Tab-separated table of C-alpha atoms in Angstrom:
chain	number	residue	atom	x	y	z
B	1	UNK	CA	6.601	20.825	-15.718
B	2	UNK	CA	7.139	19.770	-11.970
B	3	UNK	CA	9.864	16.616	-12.066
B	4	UNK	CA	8.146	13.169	-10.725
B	5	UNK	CA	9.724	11.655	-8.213
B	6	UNK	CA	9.446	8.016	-6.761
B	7	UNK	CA	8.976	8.082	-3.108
B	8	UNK	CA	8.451	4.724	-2.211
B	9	UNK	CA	7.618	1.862	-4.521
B	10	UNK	CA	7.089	-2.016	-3.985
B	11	UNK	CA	4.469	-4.408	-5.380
B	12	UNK	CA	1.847	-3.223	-2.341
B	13	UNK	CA	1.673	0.310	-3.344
B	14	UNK	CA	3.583	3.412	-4.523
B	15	UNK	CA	3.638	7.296	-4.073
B	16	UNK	CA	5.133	9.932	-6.187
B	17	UNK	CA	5.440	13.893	-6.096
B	18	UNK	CA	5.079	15.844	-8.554
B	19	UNK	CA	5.787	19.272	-7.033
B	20	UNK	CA	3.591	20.057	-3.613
B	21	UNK	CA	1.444	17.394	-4.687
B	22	UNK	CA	1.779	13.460	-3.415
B	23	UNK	CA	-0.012	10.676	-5.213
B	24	UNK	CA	-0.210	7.495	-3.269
B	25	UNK	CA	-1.046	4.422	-5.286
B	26	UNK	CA	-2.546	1.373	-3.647
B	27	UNK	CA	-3.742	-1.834	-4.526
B	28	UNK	CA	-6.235	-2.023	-1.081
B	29	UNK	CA	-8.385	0.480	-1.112
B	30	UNK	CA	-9.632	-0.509	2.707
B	31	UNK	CA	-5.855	1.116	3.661
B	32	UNK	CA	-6.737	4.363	1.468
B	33	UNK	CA	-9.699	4.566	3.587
B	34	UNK	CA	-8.222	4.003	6.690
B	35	UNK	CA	-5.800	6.921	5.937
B	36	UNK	CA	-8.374	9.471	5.154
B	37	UNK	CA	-10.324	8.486	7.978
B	38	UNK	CA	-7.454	8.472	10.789
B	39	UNK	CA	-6.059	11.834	9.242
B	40	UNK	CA	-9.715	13.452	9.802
B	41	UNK	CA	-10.056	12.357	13.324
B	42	UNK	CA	-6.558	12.954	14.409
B	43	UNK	CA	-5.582	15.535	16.582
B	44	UNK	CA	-2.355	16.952	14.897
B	45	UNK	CA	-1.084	18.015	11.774
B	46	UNK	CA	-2.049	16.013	9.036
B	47	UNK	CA	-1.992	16.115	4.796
B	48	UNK	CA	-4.698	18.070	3.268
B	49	UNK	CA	-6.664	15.471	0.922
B	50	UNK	CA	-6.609	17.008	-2.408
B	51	UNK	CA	-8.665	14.677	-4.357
B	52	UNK	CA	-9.265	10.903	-4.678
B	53	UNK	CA	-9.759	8.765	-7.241
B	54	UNK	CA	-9.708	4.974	-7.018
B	55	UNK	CA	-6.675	3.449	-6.663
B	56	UNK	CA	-4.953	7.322	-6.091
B	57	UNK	CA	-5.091	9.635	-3.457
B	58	UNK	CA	-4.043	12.881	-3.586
B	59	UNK	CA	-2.409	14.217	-0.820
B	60	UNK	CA	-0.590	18.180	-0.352
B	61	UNK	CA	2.914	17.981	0.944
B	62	UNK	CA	3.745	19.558	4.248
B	63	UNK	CA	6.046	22.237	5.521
B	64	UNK	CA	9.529	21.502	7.428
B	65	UNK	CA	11.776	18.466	7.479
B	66	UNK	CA	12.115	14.895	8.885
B	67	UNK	CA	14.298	13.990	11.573
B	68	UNK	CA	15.905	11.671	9.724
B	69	UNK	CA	15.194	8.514	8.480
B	70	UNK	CA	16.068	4.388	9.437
B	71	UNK	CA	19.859	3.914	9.009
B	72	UNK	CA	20.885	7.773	8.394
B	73	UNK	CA	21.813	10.072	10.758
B	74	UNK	CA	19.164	11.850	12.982
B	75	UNK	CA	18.606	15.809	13.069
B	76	UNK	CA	16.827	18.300	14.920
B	77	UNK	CA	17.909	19.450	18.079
B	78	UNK	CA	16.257	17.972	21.017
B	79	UNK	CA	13.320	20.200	21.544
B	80	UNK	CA	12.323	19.012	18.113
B	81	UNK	CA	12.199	15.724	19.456
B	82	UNK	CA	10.445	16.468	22.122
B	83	UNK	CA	7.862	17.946	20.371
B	84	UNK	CA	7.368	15.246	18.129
B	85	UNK	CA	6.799	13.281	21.634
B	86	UNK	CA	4.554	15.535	22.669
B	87	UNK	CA	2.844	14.935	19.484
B	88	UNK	CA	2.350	11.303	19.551
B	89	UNK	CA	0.871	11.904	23.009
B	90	UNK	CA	-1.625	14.266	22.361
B	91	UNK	CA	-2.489	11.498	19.320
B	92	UNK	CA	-2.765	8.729	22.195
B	93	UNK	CA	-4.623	10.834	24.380
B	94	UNK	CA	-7.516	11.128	21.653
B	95	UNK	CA	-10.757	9.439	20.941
B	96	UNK	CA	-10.401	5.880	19.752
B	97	UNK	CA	-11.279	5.438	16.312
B	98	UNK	CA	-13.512	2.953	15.252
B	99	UNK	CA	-11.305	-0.002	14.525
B	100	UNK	CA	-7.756	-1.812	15.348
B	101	UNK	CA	-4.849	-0.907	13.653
B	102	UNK	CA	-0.970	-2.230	12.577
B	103	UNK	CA	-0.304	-1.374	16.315
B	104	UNK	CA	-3.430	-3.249	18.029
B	105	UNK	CA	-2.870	-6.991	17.227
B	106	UNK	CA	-3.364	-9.321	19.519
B	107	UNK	CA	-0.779	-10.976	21.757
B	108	UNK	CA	-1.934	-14.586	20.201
B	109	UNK	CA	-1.578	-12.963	16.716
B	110	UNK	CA	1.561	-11.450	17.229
B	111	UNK	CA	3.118	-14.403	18.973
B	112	UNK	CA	2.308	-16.748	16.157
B	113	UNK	CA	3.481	-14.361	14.176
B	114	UNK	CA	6.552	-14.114	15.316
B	115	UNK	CA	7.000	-17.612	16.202
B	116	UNK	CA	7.014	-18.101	12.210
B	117	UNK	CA	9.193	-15.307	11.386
B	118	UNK	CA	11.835	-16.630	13.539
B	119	UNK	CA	11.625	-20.179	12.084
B	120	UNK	CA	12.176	-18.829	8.869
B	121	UNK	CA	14.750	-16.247	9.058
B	122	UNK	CA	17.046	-19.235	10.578
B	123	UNK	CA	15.765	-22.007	8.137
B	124	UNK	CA	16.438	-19.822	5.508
B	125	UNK	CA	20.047	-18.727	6.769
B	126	UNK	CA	19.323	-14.543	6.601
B	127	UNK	CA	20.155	-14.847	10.481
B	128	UNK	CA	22.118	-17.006	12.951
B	129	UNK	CA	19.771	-18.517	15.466
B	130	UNK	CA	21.775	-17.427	18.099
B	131	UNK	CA	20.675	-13.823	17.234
B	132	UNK	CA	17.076	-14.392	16.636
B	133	UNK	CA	16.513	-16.224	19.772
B	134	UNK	CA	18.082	-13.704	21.619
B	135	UNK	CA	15.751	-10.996	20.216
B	136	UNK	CA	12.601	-13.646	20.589
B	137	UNK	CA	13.847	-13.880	23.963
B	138	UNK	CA	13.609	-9.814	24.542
B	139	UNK	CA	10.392	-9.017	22.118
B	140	UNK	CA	8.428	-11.226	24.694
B	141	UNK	CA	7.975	-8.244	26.692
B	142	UNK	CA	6.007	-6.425	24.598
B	143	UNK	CA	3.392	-9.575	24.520
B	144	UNK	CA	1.348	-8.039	27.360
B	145	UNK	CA	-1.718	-6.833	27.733
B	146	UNK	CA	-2.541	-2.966	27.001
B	147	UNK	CA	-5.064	-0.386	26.973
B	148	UNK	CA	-5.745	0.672	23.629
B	149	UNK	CA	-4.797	4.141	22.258
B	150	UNK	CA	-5.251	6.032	18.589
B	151	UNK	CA	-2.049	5.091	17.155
B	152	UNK	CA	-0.947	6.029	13.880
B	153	UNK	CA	0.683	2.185	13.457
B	154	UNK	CA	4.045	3.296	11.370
B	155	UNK	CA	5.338	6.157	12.839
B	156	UNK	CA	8.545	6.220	11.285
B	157	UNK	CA	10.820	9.204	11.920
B	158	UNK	CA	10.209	9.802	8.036
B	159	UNK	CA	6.683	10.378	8.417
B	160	UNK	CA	7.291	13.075	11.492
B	161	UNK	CA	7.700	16.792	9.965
B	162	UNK	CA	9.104	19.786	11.625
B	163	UNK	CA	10.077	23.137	11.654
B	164	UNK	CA	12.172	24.217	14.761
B	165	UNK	CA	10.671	22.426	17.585
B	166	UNK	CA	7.376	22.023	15.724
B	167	UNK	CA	5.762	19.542	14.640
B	168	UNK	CA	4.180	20.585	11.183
B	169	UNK	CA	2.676	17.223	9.921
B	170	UNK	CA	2.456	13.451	10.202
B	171	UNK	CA	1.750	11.369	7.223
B	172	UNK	CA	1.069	7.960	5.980
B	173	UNK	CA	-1.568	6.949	8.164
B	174	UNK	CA	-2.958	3.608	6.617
B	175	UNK	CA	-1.634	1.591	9.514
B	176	UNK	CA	-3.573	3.770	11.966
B	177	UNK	CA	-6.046	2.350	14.637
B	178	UNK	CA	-6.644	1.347	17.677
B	179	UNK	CA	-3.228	-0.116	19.180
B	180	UNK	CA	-0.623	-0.238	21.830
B	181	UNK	CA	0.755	3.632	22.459
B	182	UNK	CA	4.486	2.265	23.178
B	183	UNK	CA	4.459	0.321	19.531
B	184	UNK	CA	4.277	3.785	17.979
B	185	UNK	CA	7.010	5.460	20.340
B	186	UNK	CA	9.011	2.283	19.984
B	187	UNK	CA	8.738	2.619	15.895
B	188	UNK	CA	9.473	6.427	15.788
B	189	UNK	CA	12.841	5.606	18.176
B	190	UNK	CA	13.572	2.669	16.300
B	191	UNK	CA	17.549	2.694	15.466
B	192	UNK	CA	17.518	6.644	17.285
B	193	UNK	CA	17.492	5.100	20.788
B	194	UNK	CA	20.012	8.280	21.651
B	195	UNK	CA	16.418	10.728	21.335
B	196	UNK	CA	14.363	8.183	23.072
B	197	UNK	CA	15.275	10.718	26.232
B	198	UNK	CA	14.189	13.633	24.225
B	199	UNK	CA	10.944	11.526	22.957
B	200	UNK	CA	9.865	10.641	26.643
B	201	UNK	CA	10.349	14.184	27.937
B	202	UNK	CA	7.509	15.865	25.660
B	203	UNK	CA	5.500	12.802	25.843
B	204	UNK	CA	5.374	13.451	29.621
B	205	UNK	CA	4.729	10.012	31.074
B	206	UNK	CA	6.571	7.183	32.806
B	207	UNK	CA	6.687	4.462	30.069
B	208	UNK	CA	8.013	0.921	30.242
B	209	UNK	CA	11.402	1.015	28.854
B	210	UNK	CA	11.671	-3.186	28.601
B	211	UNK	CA	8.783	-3.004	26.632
B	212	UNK	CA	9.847	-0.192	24.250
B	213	UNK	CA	13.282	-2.397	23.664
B	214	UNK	CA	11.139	-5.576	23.428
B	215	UNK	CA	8.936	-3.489	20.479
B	216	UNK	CA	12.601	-2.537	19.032
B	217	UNK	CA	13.155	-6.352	18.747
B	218	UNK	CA	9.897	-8.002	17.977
B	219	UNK	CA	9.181	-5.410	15.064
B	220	UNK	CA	12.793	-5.954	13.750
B	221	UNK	CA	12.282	-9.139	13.626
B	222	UNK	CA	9.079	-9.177	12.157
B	223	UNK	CA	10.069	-7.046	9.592
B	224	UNK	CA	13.349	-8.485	7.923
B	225	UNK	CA	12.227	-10.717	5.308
B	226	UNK	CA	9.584	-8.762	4.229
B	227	UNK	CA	11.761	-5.607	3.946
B	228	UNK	CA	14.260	-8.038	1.589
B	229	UNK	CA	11.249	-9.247	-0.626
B	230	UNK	CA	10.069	-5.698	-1.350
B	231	UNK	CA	13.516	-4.358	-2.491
B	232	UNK	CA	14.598	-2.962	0.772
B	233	UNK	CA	18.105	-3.635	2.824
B	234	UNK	CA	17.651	-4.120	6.172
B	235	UNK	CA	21.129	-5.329	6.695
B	236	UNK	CA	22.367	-1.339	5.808
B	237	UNK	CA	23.805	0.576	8.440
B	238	UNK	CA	21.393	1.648	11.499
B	239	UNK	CA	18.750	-0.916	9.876
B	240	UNK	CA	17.100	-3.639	11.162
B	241	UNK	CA	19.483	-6.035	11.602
B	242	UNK	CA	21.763	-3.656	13.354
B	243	UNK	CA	19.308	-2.958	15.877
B	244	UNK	CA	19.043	-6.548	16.339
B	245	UNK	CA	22.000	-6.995	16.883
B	246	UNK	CA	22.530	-3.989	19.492
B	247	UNK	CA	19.829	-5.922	21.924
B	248	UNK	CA	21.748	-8.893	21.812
């Protein structure tokens, strides 16, 4: 019998493997149907859809390795990198699909948004306010307008897979929608700023750098507390607070 292991787990949702096979278990269904949907319409490798059955989906694993992950050390050499840029641009360059996603709030959302995130990560003492306005003070640059791309919304260098300087799969699209295209390359870079070289060469266009850094901050910020409350560290090496503390 295939050993079960616990990928992720919080009080949101969960996914296991059990051999080739991933079972993701969610509490919204409207983000299970945003992930089958965005993997059918997306232009690069995705999970096959096994079977699904309300709250699980069941999803094949794919071939090759991450690059890393958040707070560990990176690998691949930088071809891989590149081709996991010129991944994500082929996915920006695609049809929109038919709704917003994690990357495509609005600039009034997101600045009330993080207006209140940086009130409370100082009221509540997790970070000197000297740090957090600093970071408020560099995240405003991403709080510009932008023409909307298919962004996958969490594209997390865990959720990249490769095999030499392929890219064999992306996963976990429940975020995905309609967003900014500089969120997602700011996520996959996020605390691997060294590759962001690598990144922008097979993405093949000029991007904003002060925005990328701002996206660095802003989604740091943003995601602190919430990362604490769900039984996650981001004061661990290479984690959030680290990177918000580089930008300072």
């Amino acid at each position: 019998m295939d050993e079960v292991k616990v990928v992720v787990a919080h009080s949101e949702r969960a996914t296991l493997r059990v051999g080739d096979v991933f079972l993701k278990v969610d509490a919204d269904q409207a983000r299970i149907d945003v992930e089958v949907e965005a993997m059918s319409l997306a232009p690069v490798p995705t999970p096959k859809v096994l079977w699904r059955k309300p709250p699980v989906l069941a999803i094949a694993a794919v071939p090759g390795t991450t690059l890393g992950r958040l707070g560990g050390p990176s690998t691949g050499a930088s071809a891989a990198w590149a081709a996991a840029g010129a991944a994500v641009r082929k996915l920006h360059d695609a049809p929109l699909p038919p709704r917003p996603g994690r990357a495509g709030r609005s600039i009034a959302t997101l600045a009330a948004e993080l207006d209140n995130e940086c009130e409370l990560l100082v009221t509540s003492g997790l970070l000197t306010a000297d740090l957090v306005t600093r970071n408020r003070r560099v995240a405003e640059a991403a709080l510009r307008p932008w023409t909307p791309a298919f962004t996958h919304g969490d594209l997390q260098i865990a959720h990249v897979f490769v095999d030499g300087d392929e890219v064999t799969g992306i996963i976990d699209w429940s975020e995905a929608g309609q967003g900014d295209a500089l969120y997602d390359l700011a996520t996959f870079t996020l605390g691997h700023e060294e590759h962001l070289e690598d990144v922008l060469a097979g993405y093949g266009t000029d991007v904003d750098l002060d925005v990328i850094q701002a996206w660095w901050s802003l989604r740091s910020l943003l995601a602190v507390r919430w990362l604490i409350e769900h039984g996650f560290d981001p004061f661990a090496p290479g984690c959030e607070v680290d990177v918000l503390r580089s930008r300072a």
